[in-house]
PDB file of C-alpha atoms in Angstrom:
ATOM      1  CA  ALA A 148     -19.723  63.867 -73.810  1.00  0.00           C
ATOM      2  CA  GLY A 149     -16.613  65.036 -71.373  1.00  0.00           C
ATOM      3  CA  LEU A 150     -17.914  64.364 -68.496  1.00  0.00           C
ATOM      4  CA  ALA A 151     -18.659  60.930 -69.174  1.00  0.00           C
ATOM      5  CA  VAL A 152     -14.382  60.729 -70.232  1.00  0.00           C
ATOM      6  CA  ALA A 153     -14.234  62.765 -66.766  1.00  0.00           C
ATOM      7  CA  GLN A 154     -16.110  60.181 -64.851  1.00  0.00           C
ATOM      8  CA  ASP A 155     -14.162  57.070 -66.287  1.00  0.00           C
ATOM      9  CA  LYS A 156     -10.716  58.669 -65.218  1.00  0.00           C
ATOM     10  CA  LYS A 157     -11.732  58.645 -61.690  1.00  0.00           C
ATOM     11  CA  GLU A 158     -12.960  55.299 -61.691  1.00  0.00           C
ATOM     12  CA  LYS A 159      -9.970  52.549 -59.639  1.00  0.00           C
ATOM     13  CA  VAL A 160      -9.094  50.095 -61.615  1.00  0.00           C
ATOM     14  CA  GLU A 161      -9.953  46.855 -59.792  1.00  0.00           C
ATOM     15  CA  LYS A 162      -6.749  45.302 -58.264  1.00  0.00           C
ATOM     16  CA  PRO A 163      -6.590  41.043 -58.500  1.00  0.00           C
ATOM     17  CA  GLN A 164      -8.429  39.881 -55.691  1.00  0.00           C
ATOM     18  CA  PRO A 165      -6.972  36.539 -54.101  1.00  0.00           C
ATOM     19  CA  THR A 166      -9.250  33.841 -53.358  1.00  0.00           C
ATOM     20  CA  GLU A 167     -10.378  32.681 -50.179  1.00  0.00           C
ATOM     21  CA  GLN A 168      -7.916  29.864 -50.060  1.00  0.00           C
ATOM     22  CA  GLU A 169      -4.969  31.859 -50.954  1.00  0.00           C
ATOM     23  CA  ARG A 170      -5.801  34.576 -48.840  1.00  0.00           C
ATOM     24  CA  ASN A 171      -5.418  31.958 -46.266  1.00  0.00           C
ATOM     25  CA  GLU A 172      -1.655  30.771 -47.662  1.00  0.00           C
ATOM     26  CA  ILE A 173      -0.873  33.776 -48.072  1.00  0.00           C
ATOM     27  CA  ARG A 174      -1.244  34.722 -44.398  1.00  0.00           C
ATOM     28  CA  GLU A 175       0.467  31.524 -43.126  1.00  0.00           C
ATOM     29  CA  LEU A 176       3.123  32.240 -45.562  1.00  0.00           C
ATOM     30  CA  MET A 177       3.228  35.531 -43.568  1.00  0.00           C
ATOM     31  CA  GLY A 178       3.611  34.188 -40.232  1.00  0.00           C
ATOM     32  CA  LYS A 179       6.487  32.098 -41.704  1.00  0.00           C
ATOM     33  CA  VAL A 180       8.376  35.217 -42.777  1.00  0.00           C
ATOM     34  CA  GLY A 181       7.901  36.854 -39.966  1.00  0.00           C
ATOM     35  CA  ARG A 182       8.098  34.337 -37.064  1.00  0.00           C
ATOM     36  CA  GLY A 183      10.109  31.314 -38.708  1.00  0.00           C
ATOM     37  CA  LYS A 184      13.086  30.106 -37.252  1.00  0.00           C
ATOM     38  CA  HIS A 185      14.843  28.545 -40.290  1.00  0.00           C
ATOM     39  CA  PRO A 186      16.692  31.530 -42.424  1.00  0.00           C
ATOM     40  CA  ALA A 187      16.052  28.972 -45.582  1.00  0.00           C
ATOM     41  CA  LEU A 188      12.523  28.238 -44.571  1.00  0.00           C
ATOM     42  CA  LYS A 189      11.512  31.927 -43.816  1.00  0.00           C
ATOM     43  CA  ALA A 190      13.213  33.403 -47.618  1.00  0.00           C
ATOM     44  CA  LYS A 191      11.130  30.527 -49.274  1.00  0.00           C
ATOM     45  CA  ALA A 192       7.995  31.531 -47.614  1.00  0.00           C
ATOM     46  CA  ALA A 193       8.896  35.065 -48.818  1.00  0.00           C
ATOM     47  CA  VAL A 194       9.545  33.759 -52.128  1.00  0.00           C
ATOM     48  CA  GLU A 195       6.379  32.112 -52.583  1.00  0.00           C
ATOM     49  CA  LEU A 196       4.261  35.588 -50.978  1.00  0.00           C
ATOM     50  CA  GLY A 197       6.119  37.089 -54.612  1.00  0.00           C
ATOM     51  CA  ASP A 198       4.538  34.543 -56.539  1.00  0.00           C
ATOM     52  CA  PHE A 199       1.195  35.478 -55.555  1.00  0.00           C
ATOM     53  CA  GLY A 200       1.986  39.223 -57.114  1.00  0.00           C
ATOM     54  CA  PRO A 201      -0.278  41.683 -56.567  1.00  0.00           C
ATOM     55  CA  LYS A 202      -2.855  38.955 -54.741  1.00  0.00           C
ATOM     56  CA  ALA A 203      -0.345  39.571 -51.771  1.00  0.00           C
ATOM     57  CA  GLU A 204      -1.222  42.679 -51.516  1.00  0.00           C
ATOM     58  CA  MET A 205      -1.685  42.379 -47.495  1.00  0.00           C
ATOM     59  CA  ALA A 206       1.710  40.918 -47.076  1.00  0.00           C
ATOM     60  CA  VAL A 207       3.877  44.088 -48.120  1.00  0.00           C
ATOM     61  CA  PRO A 208       4.215  45.014 -44.495  1.00  0.00           C
ATOM     62  CA  ALA A 209       5.608  41.250 -43.536  1.00  0.00           C
ATOM     63  CA  LEU A 210       8.153  41.561 -46.771  1.00  0.00           C
ATOM     64  CA  THR A 211       9.174  45.016 -45.768  1.00  0.00           C
ATOM     65  CA  GLN A 212      10.327  43.967 -42.388  1.00  0.00           C
ATOM     66  CA  ALA A 213      11.473  40.485 -43.299  1.00  0.00           C
ATOM     67  CA  MET A 214      13.687  42.902 -44.942  1.00  0.00           C
ATOM     68  CA  LYS A 215      15.464  43.854 -42.065  1.00  0.00           C
ATOM     69  CA  ASP A 216      16.165  40.181 -40.919  1.00  0.00           C
ATOM     70  CA  ARG A 217      20.424  39.961 -39.962  1.00  0.00           C
ATOM     71  CA  ASP A 218      20.404  36.516 -42.168  1.00  0.00           C
ATOM     72  CA  VAL A 219      20.524  38.193 -46.001  1.00  0.00           C
ATOM     73  CA  SER A 220      18.572  35.404 -47.814  1.00  0.00           C
ATOM     74  CA  VAL A 221      15.494  36.385 -45.854  1.00  0.00           C
ATOM     75  CA  GLY A 222      16.280  40.293 -46.493  1.00  0.00           C
ATOM     76  CA  SER A 223      17.478  39.491 -50.112  1.00  0.00           C
ATOM     77  CA  SER A 224      14.103  37.281 -50.686  1.00  0.00           C
ATOM     78  CA  ALA A 225      11.538  39.550 -49.224  1.00  0.00           C
ATOM     79  CA  ALA A 226      13.106  42.528 -51.165  1.00  0.00           C
ATOM     80  CA  VAL A 227      13.009  40.432 -54.530  1.00  0.00           C
ATOM     81  CA  SER A 228       9.256  39.106 -53.724  1.00  0.00           C
ATOM     82  CA  LEU A 229       8.221  43.261 -53.680  1.00  0.00           C
ATOM     83  CA  GLY A 230       9.753  43.869 -56.586  1.00  0.00           C
TER      84      GLY A 230
END
């Protein structure tokens, strides 16, 4: 019985995975955050990425980079989205 308990503790907790449609939306938003021309649209994209929660884990590098944006609204939106 003790071995079974030890094995259970080693199992990973499943993270929520995005659907294919969500994955495509996340990629599109990542592009807007990283290469967008207008700060308001970049900030909006960062907020929308945050709305996906853990499903948008692939966007963490883009949001981390966006925190360094020279426009404070982009950086602060990215920081909030990262939690």
